Coordinates of C-alpha atoms in Angstrom, one line a residue:
M1355 CA 0.0 0.0 0.0
K1356 CA 1.2 3.4 -0.9
Y1357 CA 0.5 4.9 2.5
A1358 CA 1.0 1.9 4.7
L1359 CA 3.9 3.3 6.5
D1360 CA 2.0 6.6 7.2
Y1361 CA -1.0 4.5 8.6
A1362 CA 1.3 2.6 10.8
L1363 CA 2.9 5.8 12.2
F1364 CA -0.5 7.3 12.9
G1365 CA -1.5 4.1 14.6
L1366 CA 1.5 4.3 16.8
L1367 CA 0.9 7.9 17.7
A1368 CA -2.8 7.1 18.4
L1369 CA -1.7 4.2 20.7
Y1370 CA 0.5 6.7 22.7
C1371 CA -2.3 9.2 22.9
L1372 CA -4.9 6.6 24.0
A1373 CA -2.5 4.9 26.5
C1374 CA -1.8 8.3 28.2
P1375 CA -4.9 10.4 27.4
Y1376 CA -4.4 13.1 30.0
T1377 CA -2.1 16.2 29.7
K1378 CA 0.2 17.9 32.1
V1379 CA 0.8 21.6 33.1
E1380 CA 3.1 22.2 30.2
E1381 CA 0.3 21.5 27.7
S1382 CA -2.3 23.3 29.9
F1383 CA -2.7 26.6 28.0
N1384 CA -3.4 25.0 24.6
I1385 CA -5.7 22.2 25.8
Q1386 CA -7.7 24.6 28.0
A1387 CA -7.9 27.0 25.0
V1388 CA -9.2 24.3 22.7
H1389 CA -11.8 23.4 25.4
D1390 CA -13.0 27.0 25.8
I1391 CA -13.2 27.7 22.1
V1392 CA -15.3 24.5 21.4
T1393 CA -17.5 24.9 24.6
Y1394 CA -18.1 28.6 24.8
G1395 CA -17.3 29.9 21.3
V1396 CA -15.3 33.0 20.3
S1397 CA -17.7 35.9 20.8
P1398 CA -16.6 38.8 23.1
S1399 CA -19.3 37.6 25.6
A1400 CA -17.8 34.2 25.9
L1401 CA -14.2 35.3 26.6
P1402 CA -14.7 35.9 30.4
Q1403 CA -15.3 32.2 30.8
Y1404 CA -11.9 31.3 29.3
D1405 CA -9.4 29.7 31.6
H1406 CA -6.4 31.9 30.5
L1407 CA -7.9 35.1 32.0
E1408 CA -8.1 33.3 35.4
F1409 CA -4.7 31.6 35.0
P1410 CA -2.7 33.6 32.4
G1411 CA 0.6 31.9 33.1
V1412 CA 4.0 33.6 33.2
V1413 CA 4.0 34.8 29.5
P1414 CA 1.0 34.8 27.0
R1415 CA 0.8 32.1 24.3
T1416 CA -0.7 32.1 20.9
F1417 CA -4.3 31.0 20.3
L1418 CA -3.6 30.1 16.6
G1419 CA -2.7 26.5 17.4
A1420 CA -5.8 26.1 19.6
L1421 CA -8.1 27.6 16.9
L1422 CA -6.7 25.2 14.3
L1423 CA -7.3 22.2 16.6
S1424 CA -10.8 23.4 17.5
A1425 CA -11.9 23.6 13.8
Y1426 CA -11.5 19.7 13.8
T1427 CA -12.6 19.1 17.4
Y1428 CA -15.8 21.0 17.4
P1429 CA -17.9 19.1 14.8
I1430 CA -16.9 15.7 16.2
T1431 CA -17.8 16.5 19.7
M1432 CA -21.1 18.2 18.6
I1433 CA -22.1 15.0 16.7
L1434 CA -21.3 12.8 19.7
R1435 CA -23.2 15.1 22.0
L1436 CA -26.3 15.0 19.8
I1437 CA -26.1 11.1 19.7
N1438 CA -25.8 10.9 23.5
R1439 CA -28.7 13.4 24.0
G1440 CA -30.9 11.5 21.5
L1441 CA -30.3 8.1 23.2
G1442 CA -30.4 9.5 26.8
W1443 CA -27.3 7.8 27.9
R1444 CA -23.5 7.9 27.0
V1445 CA -22.3 5.9 24.1
I1446 CA -19.0 7.7 24.4
D1447 CA -17.9 10.7 26.6
S1448 CA -18.5 13.5 24.2
K1449 CA -16.8 16.0 26.4
F1450 CA -13.5 14.2 27.1
V1451 CA -13.3 12.8 23.6
G1452 CA -12.7 16.3 22.5
Q1453 CA -9.3 16.3 24.1
L1454 CA -8.5 13.1 22.3
V1455 CA -9.7 14.4 19.0
A1456 CA -7.6 17.6 19.5
R1457 CA -4.4 15.6 20.2
L1458 CA -5.0 13.2 17.4
T1459 CA -5.4 16.1 15.1
L1460 CA -2.0 17.5 16.1
A1461 CA -0.5 14.0 15.6
F1462 CA -2.1 13.8 12.1
F1463 CA -0.4 17.0 11.1
T1464 CA 2.9 15.6 12.1
C1465 CA 2.2 12.3 10.2
I1466 CA 1.6 14.5 7.0
S1467 CA 4.9 16.3 7.6
M1468 CA 6.7 13.0 8.2
H1469 CA 5.1 11.5 4.9
Y1470 CA 6.8 14.3 2.9
L1471 CA 10.0 14.0 4.7
R1472 CA 10.1 10.3 4.1
L1473 CA 9.5 10.8 0.4
S1474 CA 12.4 13.3 0.3
V1475 CA 14.6 10.6 2.0
R1476 CA 13.7 8.0 -0.6
K1477 CA 14.5 10.5 -3.5
A1478 CA 17.8 11.7 -1.9
F1479 CA 19.1 8.5 -0.5
G1480 CA 17.0 5.5 -1.7
Q1481 CA 14.4 3.1 -0.4
R1482 CA 16.6 1.5 2.1
A1483 CA 17.2 4.8 3.8
E1484 CA 13.5 5.5 3.7
R1485 CA 12.7 2.2 5.4
W1486 CA 15.2 2.8 8.1
F1487 CA 14.1 6.3 8.7
F1488 CA 10.6 5.0 9.5
I1489 CA 11.9 2.2 11.8
L1490 CA 14.2 4.6 13.7
T1491 CA 11.5 7.3 14.1
C1492 CA 9.0 4.7 15.4
S1493 CA 11.6 3.3 18.0
Q1494 CA 12.1 6.7 19.7
F1495 CA 10.0 7.3 22.7
H1496 CA 10.0 11.0 23.4
T1497 CA 9.2 12.2 19.8
M1498 CA 6.4 9.8 19.4
F1499 CA 5.0 10.3 22.9
W1500 CA 5.0 14.1 22.7
T1501 CA 4.0 14.5 19.1
S1502 CA 0.3 14.6 20.0
R1503 CA 0.7 16.8 23.0
P1504 CA -0.3 20.5 22.5
L1505 CA 3.0 22.1 23.5
P1506 CA 3.9 25.2 21.5
N1507 CA 7.0 23.2 20.5
M1508 CA 4.9 20.5 19.0
F1509 CA 2.9 23.0 16.9
A1510 CA 6.2 24.2 15.5
F1511 CA 7.5 20.6 15.1
P1512 CA 5.5 19.7 11.9
M1513 CA 6.4 22.9 10.3
V1514 CA 10.1 22.3 10.9
V1515 CA 9.6 18.7 9.4
F1516 CA 8.1 20.2 6.3
A1517 CA 11.1 22.5 6.1
F1518 CA 13.5 19.5 6.4
A1519 CA 11.6 17.8 3.6
H1520 CA 12.2 20.7 1.3
W1521 CA 15.8 21.1 2.5
L1522 CA 16.6 17.6 1.4
E1523 CA 15.5 18.5 -2.1
V1524 CA 18.8 20.3 -2.7
V1525 CA 20.4 16.9 -2.9
Y1526 CA 18.4 15.7 -6.0
K1527 CA 17.1 19.0 -7.6
R1528 CA 19.2 21.1 -9.9
N1529 CA 17.5 24.4 -8.8
S1530 CA 17.7 24.6 -5.0
M1531 CA 16.3 28.1 -4.8
L1532 CA 12.7 27.1 -4.6
P1533 CA 13.2 24.4 -1.9
L1534 CA 15.2 26.8 0.3
R1535 CA 12.3 29.5 -0.1
H1536 CA 10.0 26.8 1.3
V1537 CA 12.5 26.2 4.2
L1538 CA 12.3 29.9 5.0
H1539 CA 8.5 30.1 4.9
Y1540 CA 8.0 27.2 7.3
T1541 CA 10.7 28.1 9.8
V1542 CA 9.9 31.9 9.8
M1543 CA 6.2 31.2 10.4
A1544 CA 7.0 28.6 13.1
S1545 CA 9.3 31.0 14.9
S1546 CA 7.1 34.0 14.6
I1547 CA 4.0 32.2 15.8
F1548 CA 4.9 29.3 18.0
R1549 CA 8.5 29.1 19.2
F1550 CA 11.1 31.7 18.7
E1551 CA 14.1 29.3 18.8
V1552 CA 13.2 28.0 15.4
A1553 CA 14.5 31.3 14.0
L1554 CA 17.9 30.3 15.3
L1555 CA 17.6 26.9 13.5
A1556 CA 16.5 28.8 10.3
G1557 CA 19.7 30.8 10.5
C1558 CA 21.8 27.8 11.0
I1559 CA 20.3 26.4 7.8
V1560 CA 20.1 29.3 5.5
L1561 CA 23.4 31.0 6.2
P1562 CA 25.6 28.1 5.0
E1563 CA 23.3 27.7 2.0
W1564 CA 23.9 31.3 1.1
L1565 CA 27.6 31.8 2.1
I1566 CA 29.0 28.3 1.3
F1567 CA 26.8 26.5 -1.2
R1568 CA 25.5 29.7 -3.0
S1569 CA 22.0 27.9 -3.2
I1570 CA 20.1 31.0 -2.3
S1571 CA 20.8 34.7 -2.5
F1572 CA 20.7 37.3 0.3
R1573 CA 17.9 39.1 -1.6
E1574 CA 15.7 35.9 -1.6
I1575 CA 16.5 35.5 2.1
L1576 CA 15.5 39.0 3.0
L1577 CA 12.5 39.2 0.7
N1578 CA 10.9 35.8 1.7
G1579 CA 11.8 36.1 5.4
S1580 CA 10.4 39.6 5.6
I1581 CA 7.1 39.0 3.8
V1582 CA 6.3 35.7 5.7
G1583 CA 7.6 37.2 9.0
A1584 CA 5.4 40.3 8.6
F1585 CA 2.4 38.3 7.8
S1586 CA 2.9 35.9 10.7
V1587 CA 3.4 38.7 13.2
M1588 CA 0.3 40.6 11.9
L1589 CA -1.8 37.4 12.1
S1590 CA -0.6 36.5 15.6
T1591 CA -1.0 40.0 16.9
A1592 CA -4.5 40.4 15.5
V1593 CA -5.8 37.1 16.8
D1594 CA -4.0 37.0 20.1
S1595 CA -4.7 40.8 21.0
Y1596 CA -8.4 39.8 20.7
F1597 CA -8.2 36.8 23.1
W1598 CA -5.9 38.4 25.6
R1599 CA -7.7 41.7 25.5
H1600 CA -4.7 43.8 25.0
L1601 CA -2.2 44.5 22.2
C1602 CA -0.1 41.4 22.2
W1603 CA 2.5 39.5 20.0
P1604 CA 2.9 36.4 22.4
E1605 CA 6.1 35.0 20.9
W1606 CA 8.0 38.3 21.2
E1607 CA 7.1 38.3 24.9
V1608 CA 8.3 34.8 25.2
F1609 CA 11.6 35.7 23.4
W1610 CA 12.1 38.7 25.7
F1611 CA 11.4 36.7 28.8
N1612 CA 13.6 33.7 28.0
G1613 CA 16.2 35.0 25.5
V1614 CA 16.9 38.5 26.7
E1615 CA 16.0 38.6 30.4
Q1616 CA 17.1 34.8 30.8
R1617 CA 14.2 34.4 33.2
S1618 CA 13.8 30.8 32.2
S1619 CA 16.7 30.1 34.6
E1620 CA 14.3 30.4 37.5
W1621 CA 13.1 26.9 36.5
G1622 CA 16.6 25.5 36.8
V1623 CA 20.0 25.7 35.1
S1624 CA 21.9 22.8 33.4
P1625 CA 25.6 22.7 32.5
P1626 CA 26.5 23.7 28.9
H1627 CA 27.1 20.0 27.9
A1628 CA 23.6 18.8 29.0
Y1629 CA 22.1 18.8 25.5
F1630 CA 24.9 16.6 24.2
T1631 CA 25.3 14.3 27.2
V1632 CA 21.8 14.0 28.4
H1633 CA 19.0 15.2 26.1
L1634 CA 20.3 14.2 22.6
P1635 CA 21.1 10.6 23.7
K1636 CA 17.6 10.4 25.3
L1637 CA 15.9 11.7 22.2
L1638 CA 17.8 9.7 19.6
L1639 CA 18.4 6.3 21.2
A1640 CA 19.4 3.9 18.5
S1641 CA 19.9 6.8 16.0
L1642 CA 22.9 8.2 17.9
P1643 CA 25.5 5.6 17.0
L1644 CA 24.2 5.4 13.5
V1645 CA 24.7 9.1 13.0
V1646 CA 28.3 8.8 14.1
Y1647 CA 28.7 5.8 11.7
A1648 CA 27.1 7.6 8.8
L1649 CA 29.4 10.6 9.1
C1650 CA 32.5 8.4 9.4
A1651 CA 31.4 6.2 6.5
Q1652 CA 30.9 9.2 4.3
Q1653 CA 34.6 10.3 4.9
L1654 CA 35.8 6.8 3.8
G1655 CA 33.5 6.3 0.8
S1656 CA 30.0 6.1 -0.7
T1657 CA 26.9 6.3 1.5
G1658 CA 25.1 3.6 -0.4
R1659 CA 23.3 5.5 -2.9
N1660 CA 23.7 4.4 -6.6
H1661 CA 24.5 7.9 -7.8
K1662 CA 26.7 9.9 -5.3
P1663 CA 25.1 13.2 -4.4
R1664 CA 27.1 16.2 -5.2
G1665 CA 29.1 17.8 -2.4
R1666 CA 29.0 16.4 1.1
P1667 CA 25.3 16.0 1.7
L1668 CA 25.3 14.5 5.3
A1669 CA 27.7 17.1 6.6
R1670 CA 25.6 19.7 4.9
F1671 CA 22.6 18.7 7.0
F1672 CA 24.4 17.7 10.1
I1673 CA 26.6 20.7 10.8
P1674 CA 23.6 23.3 10.9
C1675 CA 21.8 21.0 13.3
L1676 CA 24.9 20.7 15.5
A1677 CA 25.3 24.4 15.4
Y1678 CA 21.8 25.0 16.5
V1679 CA 22.2 22.7 19.5
T1680 CA 25.6 24.2 20.4
L1681 CA 24.3 27.8 20.2
F1682 CA 21.2 27.0 22.2
S1683 CA 23.4 25.5 24.9
C1684 CA 24.4 29.1 25.8
I1685 CA 20.9 29.4 27.6
G1686 CA 21.1 28.1 31.1
H1687 CA 17.7 26.6 31.3
K1688 CA 17.7 23.4 29.1
E1689 CA 14.8 21.0 28.2
W1690 CA 14.7 18.3 25.5
R1691 CA 11.8 20.1 23.8
F1692 CA 14.0 23.1 22.8
I1693 CA 16.1 20.8 20.6
V1694 CA 13.6 18.3 19.6
Y1695 CA 13.4 19.9 16.1
V1696 CA 16.8 18.4 15.0
V1697 CA 15.7 14.7 15.7
P1698 CA 14.0 14.1 12.3
M1699 CA 17.1 15.4 10.4
M1700 CA 19.4 13.2 12.7
N1701 CA 17.2 10.3 12.0
V1702 CA 17.6 10.8 8.2
I1703 CA 21.4 10.8 8.7
A1704 CA 21.1 7.7 10.9
A1705 CA 18.9 6.1 8.3
V1706 CA 21.6 6.7 5.6
G1707 CA 24.1 5.0 8.0
A1708 CA 21.9 2.0 8.5
S1709 CA 21.2 1.5 4.8
T1710 CA 24.9 1.7 4.2
I1711 CA 25.5 -1.1 6.7
E1712 CA 22.7 -3.2 5.1
E1713 CA 24.2 -2.6 1.6
R1714 CA 27.8 -3.4 2.6
S1715 CA 26.8 -6.5 4.5
R1716 CA 26.6 -8.2 1.1
T1717 CA 30.4 -8.1 0.8
S1718 CA 31.8 -7.4 4.2
R1719 CA 31.8 -9.8 7.2
L1720 CA 32.2 -6.8 9.5
H1721 CA 29.0 -5.2 8.2
V1722 CA 27.2 -8.5 8.4
G1723 CA 28.0 -8.4 12.2
L1724 CA 27.0 -4.7 12.4
L1725 CA 23.7 -5.4 10.6
R1726 CA 22.9 -8.3 13.0
L1727 CA 23.8 -6.2 16.0
L1728 CA 21.5 -3.4 14.7
Q1729 CA 18.6 -5.7 14.0
G1730 CA 19.0 -8.0 17.0
A1731 CA 20.0 -5.7 19.7
V1732 CA 20.1 -1.9 19.1
I1733 CA 16.7 -1.5 17.6
P1734 CA 15.0 -4.0 19.9
L1735 CA 16.6 -2.2 23.0
S1736 CA 15.4 1.1 21.7
L1737 CA 11.8 -0.3 21.2
S1738 CA 12.1 -1.9 24.7
A1739 CA 13.0 1.4 26.3
S1740 CA 10.1 3.0 24.6
V1741 CA 7.6 0.4 26.0
G1742 CA 9.1 0.8 29.5
L1743 CA 8.9 4.5 29.3
L1744 CA 5.3 4.4 28.2
L1745 CA 4.4 2.1 31.1
I1746 CA 6.0 4.5 33.5
S1747 CA 4.2 7.5 31.8
A1748 CA 0.8 5.9 32.1
W1749 CA 1.2 6.4 35.9
N1750 CA 2.2 10.0 35.6
Y1751 CA -1.3 11.6 35.4
P1752 CA -3.0 11.0 38.8
G1753 CA -4.9 14.3 38.6
G1754 CA -6.6 13.3 35.4
H1755 CA -7.5 9.8 36.6
S1756 CA -8.8 11.1 39.9
L1757 CA -11.2 13.5 38.3
A1758 CA -12.5 10.7 36.1
Q1759 CA -12.9 8.5 39.1
L1760 CA -14.8 11.1 41.1
H1761 CA -17.5 11.1 38.3
D1762 CA -17.7 7.4 38.5
L1763 CA -18.0 7.3 42.3
V1764 CA -20.6 10.1 42.8
P1765 CA -24.2 9.0 42.0
V1766 CA -26.0 10.5 39.0
N1767 CA -28.6 12.2 41.2
Y1768 CA -26.0 14.3 42.9
T1769 CA -26.5 17.4 40.8
D1770 CA -25.0 20.4 42.6
A1771 CA -21.4 19.4 43.5
K1772 CA -18.8 22.0 44.1
V1773 CA -15.4 20.3 43.5
H1774 CA -12.0 21.8 44.4
L1775 CA -8.9 20.7 42.6
D1776 CA -5.6 21.3 44.3
V1777 CA -2.4 22.5 42.4
Y1778 CA -0.9 19.0 42.0
V1779 CA -4.2 17.7 40.5
A1780 CA -4.4 20.6 38.0
M1781 CA -0.7 20.0 37.1
T1782 CA -1.1 16.2 36.5
G1783 CA -3.9 15.8 34.1
A1784 CA -7.1 17.5 35.4
S1785 CA -8.1 19.7 32.4
R1786 CA -11.4 21.3 31.6
F1787 CA -12.2 18.5 29.2
G1788 CA -12.3 16.2 32.3
Q1789 CA -15.0 18.3 34.0
R1790 CA -17.7 16.2 32.6
R1791 CA -20.6 17.0 34.7
E1792 CA -20.7 20.8 34.4
L1793 CA -23.9 22.4 33.2
N1794 CA -22.9 22.9 29.6
G1795 CA -20.8 19.6 29.3
G1796 CA -23.6 17.5 27.8
W1797 CA -22.9 14.8 30.4
R1798 CA -24.9 11.5 30.2
P1799 CA -24.4 8.4 32.4
P1800 CA -23.1 5.2 30.7
Y1801 CA -26.5 3.6 31.1
P1802 CA -30.2 4.7 30.5
V1803 CA -31.6 6.8 33.3
D1804 CA -35.2 7.9 33.4
N1805 CA -35.8 11.6 34.1
L1806 CA -32.0 12.4 34.4
P1807 CA -31.6 15.5 36.6
L1808 CA -29.8 18.5 35.2
Q1809 CA -26.2 18.4 36.1
Q1810 CA -24.8 21.7 37.6
W1811 CA -21.5 20.7 38.9
Q1812 CA -18.9 23.5 39.5
Y1813 CA -15.1 23.0 39.5
F1814 CA -12.6 25.4 41.3
K1815 CA -8.8 25.6 41.3
N1816 CA -8.6 28.4 43.9
E1817 CA -5.0 28.4 45.2
Q1818 CA -5.7 30.9 48.1
H1819 CA -7.2 28.4 50.5
I1820 CA -4.8 27.3 53.2
K1821 CA -6.8 26.4 56.4
P1822 CA -9.2 23.5 56.4
G1823 CA -12.1 25.7 57.4
E1824 CA -11.6 27.9 54.3
F1825 CA -12.6 24.9 52.1
V1826 CA -15.8 24.4 54.1
E1827 CA -16.7 28.1 54.1
A1828 CA -16.3 28.1 50.3
G1829 CA -19.0 25.4 50.1
Y1830 CA -17.0 22.7 48.5
T1831 CA -18.7 19.3 48.5
H1832 CA -15.8 17.4 47.1
L1833 CA -12.0 17.7 47.2
L1834 CA -9.3 16.2 45.0
T1835 CA -6.3 16.7 47.3
T1836 CA -2.9 15.4 48.1
T1837 CA -3.3 16.3 51.9
P1838 CA -6.1 14.2 53.1
M1839 CA -5.1 14.5 56.8
L1840 CA -5.7 18.3 56.5
H1841 CA -9.4 17.7 55.8
K1842 CA -10.2 14.6 57.8
D1843 CA -12.5 16.4 60.2
R1844 CA -14.8 17.8 57.6
F1845 CA -14.4 15.4 54.6
D1846 CA -14.5 11.6 54.2
P1847 CA -12.2 9.9 51.7
I1848 CA -14.3 7.9 49.1
G1849 CA -11.4 7.0 46.8
V1850 CA -7.8 7.2 46.1
T1851 CA -5.7 7.4 42.8
D1852 CA -2.3 6.0 42.6
G1853 CA 0.7 7.4 40.7
F1854 CA 4.3 6.9 39.9
G1855 CA 6.5 7.1 42.8
G1856 CA 10.0 6.1 41.5
I1857 CA 12.0 3.4 39.9
S1858 CA 14.6 1.0 41.3
V1859 CA 16.9 -1.6 39.6
H1860 CA 17.6 -5.1 41.0
R1861 CA 20.7 -5.0 43.1
Q1862 CA 22.3 -8.0 41.3
P1863 CA 21.2 -7.7 37.7
L1864 CA 23.4 -10.5 36.4
Q1865 CA 22.1 -12.9 38.8
W1866 CA 18.6 -11.9 38.0
L1867 CA 19.2 -12.4 34.4
N1868 CA 20.9 -15.7 34.9
A1869 CA 17.9 -17.0 37.0
S1870 CA 15.3 -15.6 34.7
L1871 CA 16.8 -17.2 31.7
R1872 CA 16.9 -20.6 33.4
Q1873 CA 13.4 -20.3 34.7
K1874 CA 11.9 -18.9 31.4
R1875 CA 14.0 -21.1 29.2
G1876 CA 15.7 -18.2 27.5
R1877 CA 12.5 -16.3 26.9
I1878 CA 12.1 -13.1 28.8
A1879 CA 9.2 -10.7 28.1
I1880 CA 8.8 -7.1 29.0
A1881 CA 6.4 -8.0 31.8
D1882 CA 9.2 -10.1 33.3
I1883 CA 11.7 -7.3 33.2
I1884 CA 9.3 -4.6 34.7
G1885 CA 7.4 -5.7 37.8
N1886 CA 7.6 -6.5 41.5
N1887 CA 10.1 -9.4 40.8
G1888 CA 11.6 -7.9 37.8
L1889 CA 14.9 -6.4 36.9
I1890 CA 13.2 -3.0 37.1
H1891 CA 10.7 -2.2 39.9
L1892 CA 8.2 0.6 39.6
S1893 CA 7.1 2.2 42.9
I1894 CA 3.4 3.0 42.8
H1895 CA 2.1 5.1 45.7
P1896 CA -1.2 6.9 46.5
K1897 CA -1.0 10.4 45.1
V1898 CA -4.6 11.9 45.2
W1899 CA -7.5 11.4 47.6
I1900 CA -11.1 12.0 46.6
M1901 CA -13.0 13.3 49.5
E1902 CA -16.7 14.1 50.1
R1903 CA -18.0 16.5 52.7
K1904 CA -19.5 14.9 55.8
E1905 CA -23.1 15.3 56.4
Q1906 CA -23.9 17.9 59.1

């Protein structure tokens, strides 16, 4: 099938999304914005109900990404709500499914961009490289896990991937001017609207193409960058000034806060080498040694393509990515998501290395061994690490799980609840999409109920309450809290949600492996490795208590 690999990639992204459906605080702005647009609309009278006006965050973020996701989310949630209303009971949760649709829509955009990058890899380096690019991409946990998560970086990510797809065209197209124009269009728009650091990546790409390869002129850079940049800034300013209620270009404020004032260091500072010693190895996994091999192999001979591309194509793509990571290392606060954009291009280089190993294995015993090592150990270990990290991640959203559990525990005839969510709950998955029983949520029980009473639940995230009496005075009927002992006199626990508490490795791993191989006759599954008696033990502890006010 022509699109079989694309379907497989989207299926994998959907699996990650469904396995961990909740979102954390980093994704809070965009997921809450999608909810508010879908639920309340965009009229001026609807804006006071928006979450961002109550919890604006440190710096404003753009609404353009949320508006795009809402365009796909709204019709699907409305159809499901009408179905539930017509039947009188819940076939599927029409409210929370909106969060899944929004995330899957973002994943779909990334799949489209990966499709075009994969085609460019095939044209530039052959079908073997294309196949290995797909395998390596799917074996990496962080990129696959976060692709569907509405971080600003993940809105910029598919635009950067589109730019990379056009960048590769300089290998097999005689006229490289047009591809590099497209590179400018995507990166300038992404940096102006979603993430300012993409501008640095654009500079690292375009400057060598202008100064060294003479693939684009300064006039083209200035003209295309200015036009697209001006359009992007005006679009963002017009839309976001409306939603934020004051003149606002969000990404400029983010740049000033993080890049100029260096305020991001308030969230921690890492050593200059952290991107190279911690974050890149974590992001690339199996691709890292293959990148090194591909670059070395290119210095010694062909990279496996029947017709050798002009120039030094791998270095042409590798050095700008390396320069970007090096320059961004100057900022003290470091997170993997600031450099995630280089991962697809690193995978392209790694795929060329893997295809070279496969091609040379026909004539070289050394490469036969390398291919067996790659197929039998490196890729399986990368996949195993991804599975293990997914299992851990599934326990990292107790706030979202506790909110869902609350709705299942409280009877359907309890119509006027006032629920308080503490900070930890709000940060670990409890989004507005999870507030299923509010008045305009269209909530229905999962079974038919005659004369279903109108649900008028209210949800609060007030951070000013400190003393136990303040929660009672506020009239809360239910609490989702991490401090149950503080409220034991006025509230009774009716449920508890567990979460990830840490990880430990067996003290004698070689003895464990020896015993397991004998016991399992050489066959060890993931479930044997991760578990109470496994090589890796996950500590699961109670995290959130669901409490109900005592009857007076």
